[in-house]
Amino acid sequence: MDGTLLSFRTHRVPDSAVEALQRAREKGVKLFVASGRRKADIDQAHLPDVFDGYVTLNGGRCSLTDGTVVFERFIDREDIETLVAWQETSQAFPCILVTEERLHLNFTDENVAQLGRQLNLEMPPADDLQEWIAVARSGVSQMLWFLSPQQQAEVMDHFPHCRMVRWSPLFGDVIPESAGKDVGIARMVNYLGIRLEDTMAFGDGGNDIAMLQAVGTGVAMGNAAPEVRRAADFVTTSVDEDGIALAFEHFGLL
């Protein structure tokens, strides 16, 4: 969603994309948001009312607009306990536990503040680490770890049930090993009786690569990283240069 449908510059969906989505839906195309955000944070972006469902939390939760939950996957509680122990050492780093209800942050730094500004989201106040064990019992869908790519490999070795997908040098999204946008999309289309080869996805970040490779047609935005562009079947223009509308026109969806 961010950098694909929403502009980082304006924090809005371009008018050309809104029109393209509306026209495609009128022709019978089903539309879904696939995002690392949770549904509550997607709602803050005030997207047009054209979507049939949501693949949120990097595939950790899939739901229809009527609230039906199609698929849900949580972080292993053992990994949360390991994280709490890690955070009590000198190697602590800022991280956020993400549940459907709220965000839980251990402490903040400039990278956390920068992410809030980039996504136009208010970051949560700091929590007591010991509360995180109780939070894990209710289900943690995703974690945001503010680590450099160099730190990532060393730290992830201690969390065998998770993997990290990254679209920003500031942080990585930590998700269950068996989740991902590609997994969520596969679960959603199977539920709806849609063939995967009849699907199209748009993306710009590293956490979109598996999704772009899994669907029938993967479209990278013009502002996408080089590795994302290589994974796609087609590269459109950037979100601020009417990239969604241009791709819809290119593939005859309008």
PDB file of N, CA, C and O in Angstrom, residues 157-186:
ATOM      1  N   ASP A 157      18.909 -15.546  13.641  1.00  0.00           N
ATOM      2  CA  ASP A 157      19.333 -16.922  13.948  1.00  0.00           C
ATOM      3  C   ASP A 157      18.734 -17.427  15.249  1.00  0.00           C
ATOM      4  O   ASP A 157      18.625 -18.639  15.466  1.00  0.00           O
ATOM      5  N   HIS A 158      18.329 -16.515  16.134  1.00  0.00           N
ATOM      6  CA  HIS A 158      17.801 -16.901  17.445  1.00  0.00           C
ATOM      7  C   HIS A 158      16.274 -17.038  17.448  1.00  0.00           C
ATOM      8  O   HIS A 158      15.680 -17.318  18.495  1.00  0.00           O
ATOM      9  N   PHE A 159      15.649 -16.848  16.280  1.00  0.00           N
ATOM     10  CA  PHE A 159      14.185 -16.879  16.203  1.00  0.00           C
ATOM     11  C   PHE A 159      13.760 -17.834  15.076  1.00  0.00           C
ATOM     12  O   PHE A 159      13.403 -17.409  13.966  1.00  0.00           O
ATOM     13  N   PRO A 160      13.790 -19.138  15.372  1.00  0.00           N
ATOM     14  CA  PRO A 160      13.626 -20.142  14.321  1.00  0.00           C
ATOM     15  C   PRO A 160      12.237 -20.233  13.707  1.00  0.00           C
ATOM     16  O   PRO A 160      12.084 -20.821  12.628  1.00  0.00           O
ATOM     17  N   HIS A 161      11.226 -19.664  14.370  1.00  0.00           N
ATOM     18  CA  HIS A 161       9.863 -19.787  13.849  1.00  0.00           C
ATOM     19  C   HIS A 161       9.447 -18.552  13.040  1.00  0.00           C
ATOM     20  O   HIS A 161       8.291 -18.450  12.625  1.00  0.00           O
ATOM     21  N   CYS A 162      10.377 -17.630  12.837  1.00  0.00           N
ATOM     22  CA  CYS A 162      10.059 -16.363  12.175  1.00  0.00           C
ATOM     23  C   CYS A 162      10.974 -16.115  10.983  1.00  0.00           C
ATOM     24  O   CYS A 162      12.026 -16.731  10.853  1.00  0.00           O
ATOM     25  N   ARG A 163      10.567 -15.180  10.157  1.00  0.00           N
ATOM     26  CA  ARG A 163      11.446 -14.660   9.110  1.00  0.00           C
ATOM     27  C   ARG A 163      11.189 -13.164   8.978  1.00  0.00           C
ATOM     28  O   ARG A 163      10.142 -12.662   9.401  1.00  0.00           O
ATOM     29  N   MET A 164      12.152 -12.469   8.421  1.00  0.00           N
ATOM     30  CA  MET A 164      12.040 -11.028   8.271  1.00  0.00           C
ATOM     31  C   MET A 164      11.908 -10.662   6.798  1.00  0.00           C
ATOM     32  O   MET A 164      12.628 -11.183   5.957  1.00  0.00           O
ATOM     33  N   VAL A 165      10.956  -9.772   6.515  1.00  0.00           N
ATOM     34  CA  VAL A 165      10.836  -9.182   5.188  1.00  0.00           C
ATOM     35  C   VAL A 165      11.042  -7.684   5.356  1.00  0.00           C
ATOM     36  O   VAL A 165      10.589  -7.091   6.326  1.00  0.00           O
ATOM     37  N   ARG A 166      11.753  -7.092   4.427  1.00  0.00           N
ATOM     38  CA  ARG A 166      12.199  -5.709   4.631  1.00  0.00           C
ATOM     39  C   ARG A 166      11.858  -4.864   3.409  1.00  0.00           C
ATOM     40  O   ARG A 166      12.144  -5.243   2.272  1.00  0.00           O
ATOM     41  N   TRP A 167      11.249  -3.700   3.657  1.00  0.00           N
ATOM     42  CA  TRP A 167      11.048  -2.736   2.572  1.00  0.00           C
ATOM     43  C   TRP A 167      11.687  -1.388   2.886  1.00  0.00           C
ATOM     44  O   TRP A 167      11.591  -0.452   2.103  1.00  0.00           O
ATOM     45  N   SER A 168      12.345  -1.310   4.036  1.00  0.00           N
ATOM     46  CA  SER A 168      12.978  -0.060   4.439  1.00  0.00           C
ATOM     47  C   SER A 168      14.292  -0.364   5.142  1.00  0.00           C
ATOM     48  O   SER A 168      14.389  -1.349   5.881  1.00  0.00           O
ATOM     49  N   PRO A 169      15.318   0.472   4.956  1.00  0.00           N
ATOM     50  CA  PRO A 169      16.561   0.274   5.707  1.00  0.00           C
ATOM     51  C   PRO A 169      16.392   0.563   7.195  1.00  0.00           C
ATOM     52  O   PRO A 169      17.245   0.201   7.994  1.00  0.00           O
ATOM     53  N   LEU A 170      15.286   1.198   7.585  1.00  0.00           N
ATOM     54  CA  LEU A 170      15.061   1.548   8.982  1.00  0.00           C
ATOM     55  C   LEU A 170      14.689   0.343   9.837  1.00  0.00           C
ATOM     56  O   LEU A 170      15.030   0.279  11.018  1.00  0.00           O
ATOM     57  N   PHE A 171      13.963  -0.618   9.260  1.00  0.00           N
ATOM     58  CA  PHE A 171      13.413  -1.707  10.053  1.00  0.00           C
ATOM     59  C   PHE A 171      13.040  -2.876   9.145  1.00  0.00           C
ATOM     60  O   PHE A 171      13.049  -2.770   7.918  1.00  0.00           O
ATOM     61  N   GLY A 172      12.678  -4.010   9.774  1.00  0.00           N
ATOM     62  CA  GLY A 172      12.171  -5.160   9.038  1.00  0.00           C
ATOM     63  C   GLY A 172      10.882  -5.645   9.674  1.00  0.00           C
ATOM     64  O   GLY A 172      10.692  -5.536  10.894  1.00  0.00           O
ATOM     65  N   ASP A 173       9.974  -6.180   8.867  1.00  0.00           N
ATOM     66  CA  ASP A 173       8.754  -6.808   9.367  1.00  0.00           C
ATOM     67  C   ASP A 173       9.070  -8.264   9.687  1.00  0.00           C
ATOM     68  O   ASP A 173       9.503  -9.017   8.807  1.00  0.00           O
ATOM     69  N   VAL A 174       8.870  -8.674  10.931  1.00  0.00           N
ATOM     70  CA  VAL A 174       9.092 -10.049  11.347  1.00  0.00           C
ATOM     71  C   VAL A 174       7.741 -10.755  11.389  1.00  0.00           C
ATOM     72  O   VAL A 174       6.817 -10.313  12.088  1.00  0.00           O
ATOM     73  N   ILE A 175       7.624 -11.837  10.639  1.00  0.00           N
ATOM     74  CA  ILE A 175       6.349 -12.533  10.484  1.00  0.00           C
ATOM     75  C   ILE A 175       6.550 -14.024  10.739  1.00  0.00           C
ATOM     76  O   ILE A 175       7.680 -14.511  10.728  1.00  0.00           O
ATOM     77  N   PRO A 176       5.471 -14.764  10.976  1.00  0.00           N
ATOM     78  CA  PRO A 176       5.608 -16.219  11.107  1.00  0.00           C
ATOM     79  C   PRO A 176       6.261 -16.813   9.869  1.00  0.00           C
ATOM     80  O   PRO A 176       6.036 -16.348   8.739  1.00  0.00           O
ATOM     81  N   GLU A 177       7.049 -17.840  10.064  1.00  0.00           N
ATOM     82  CA  GLU A 177       7.762 -18.466   8.954  1.00  0.00           C
ATOM     83  C   GLU A 177       6.815 -18.917   7.851  1.00  0.00           C
ATOM     84  O   GLU A 177       7.161 -18.906   6.673  1.00  0.00           O
ATOM     85  N   SER A 178       5.593 -19.293   8.227  1.00  0.00           N
ATOM     86  CA  SER A 178       4.636 -19.816   7.257  1.00  0.00           C
ATOM     87  C   SER A 178       3.647 -18.763   6.769  1.00  0.00           C
ATOM     88  O   SER A 178       2.597 -19.094   6.206  1.00  0.00           O
ATOM     89  N   ALA A 179       3.958 -17.486   6.970  1.00  0.00           N
ATOM     90  CA  ALA A 179       3.098 -16.400   6.489  1.00  0.00           C
ATOM     91  C   ALA A 179       3.811 -15.650   5.373  1.00  0.00           C
ATOM     92  O   ALA A 179       4.902 -15.999   4.960  1.00  0.00           O
ATOM     93  N   GLY A 180       3.171 -14.595   4.877  1.00  0.00           N
ATOM     94  CA  GLY A 180       3.716 -13.783   3.795  1.00  0.00           C
ATOM     95  C   GLY A 180       2.563 -13.306   2.927  1.00  0.00           C
ATOM     96  O   GLY A 180       1.477 -13.909   2.914  1.00  0.00           O
ATOM     97  N   LYS A 181       2.775 -12.233   2.207  1.00  0.00           N
ATOM     98  CA  LYS A 181       1.715 -11.738   1.330  1.00  0.00           C
ATOM     99  C   LYS A 181       1.312 -12.782   0.296  1.00  0.00           C
ATOM    100  O   LYS A 181       0.135 -12.905  -0.050  1.00  0.00           O
ATOM    101  N   ASP A 182       2.296 -13.538  -0.210  1.00  0.00           N
ATOM    102  CA  ASP A 182       1.981 -14.579  -1.185  1.00  0.00           C
ATOM    103  C   ASP A 182       1.091 -15.654  -0.581  1.00  0.00           C
ATOM    104  O   ASP A 182       0.143 -16.134  -1.226  1.00  0.00           O
ATOM    105  N   VAL A 183       1.358 -16.027   0.680  1.00  0.00           N
ATOM    106  CA  VAL A 183       0.542 -17.029   1.366  1.00  0.00           C
ATOM    107  C   VAL A 183      -0.870 -16.493   1.584  1.00  0.00           C
ATOM    108  O   VAL A 183      -1.869 -17.187   1.333  1.00  0.00           O
ATOM    109  N   GLY A 184      -0.967 -15.246   2.061  1.00  0.00           N
ATOM    110  CA  GLY A 184      -2.278 -14.652   2.300  1.00  0.00           C
ATOM    111  C   GLY A 184      -3.110 -14.549   1.041  1.00  0.00           C
ATOM    112  O   GLY A 184      -4.314 -14.843   1.044  1.00  0.00           O
ATOM    113  N   ILE A 185      -2.486 -14.147  -0.053  1.00  0.00           N
ATOM    114  CA  ILE A 185      -3.216 -14.044  -1.323  1.00  0.00           C
ATOM    115  C   ILE A 185      -3.693 -15.412  -1.774  1.00  0.00           C
ATOM    116  O   ILE A 185      -4.847 -15.569  -2.225  1.00  0.00           O
ATOM    117  N   ALA A 186      -2.844 -16.425  -1.649  1.00  0.00           N
ATOM    118  CA  ALA A 186      -3.242 -17.780  -2.048  1.00  0.00           C
ATOM    119  C   ALA A 186      -4.436 -18.258  -1.232  1.00  0.00           C
ATOM    120  O   ALA A 186      -5.368 -18.882  -1.771  1.00  0.00           O
TER     121      ALA A 186
END
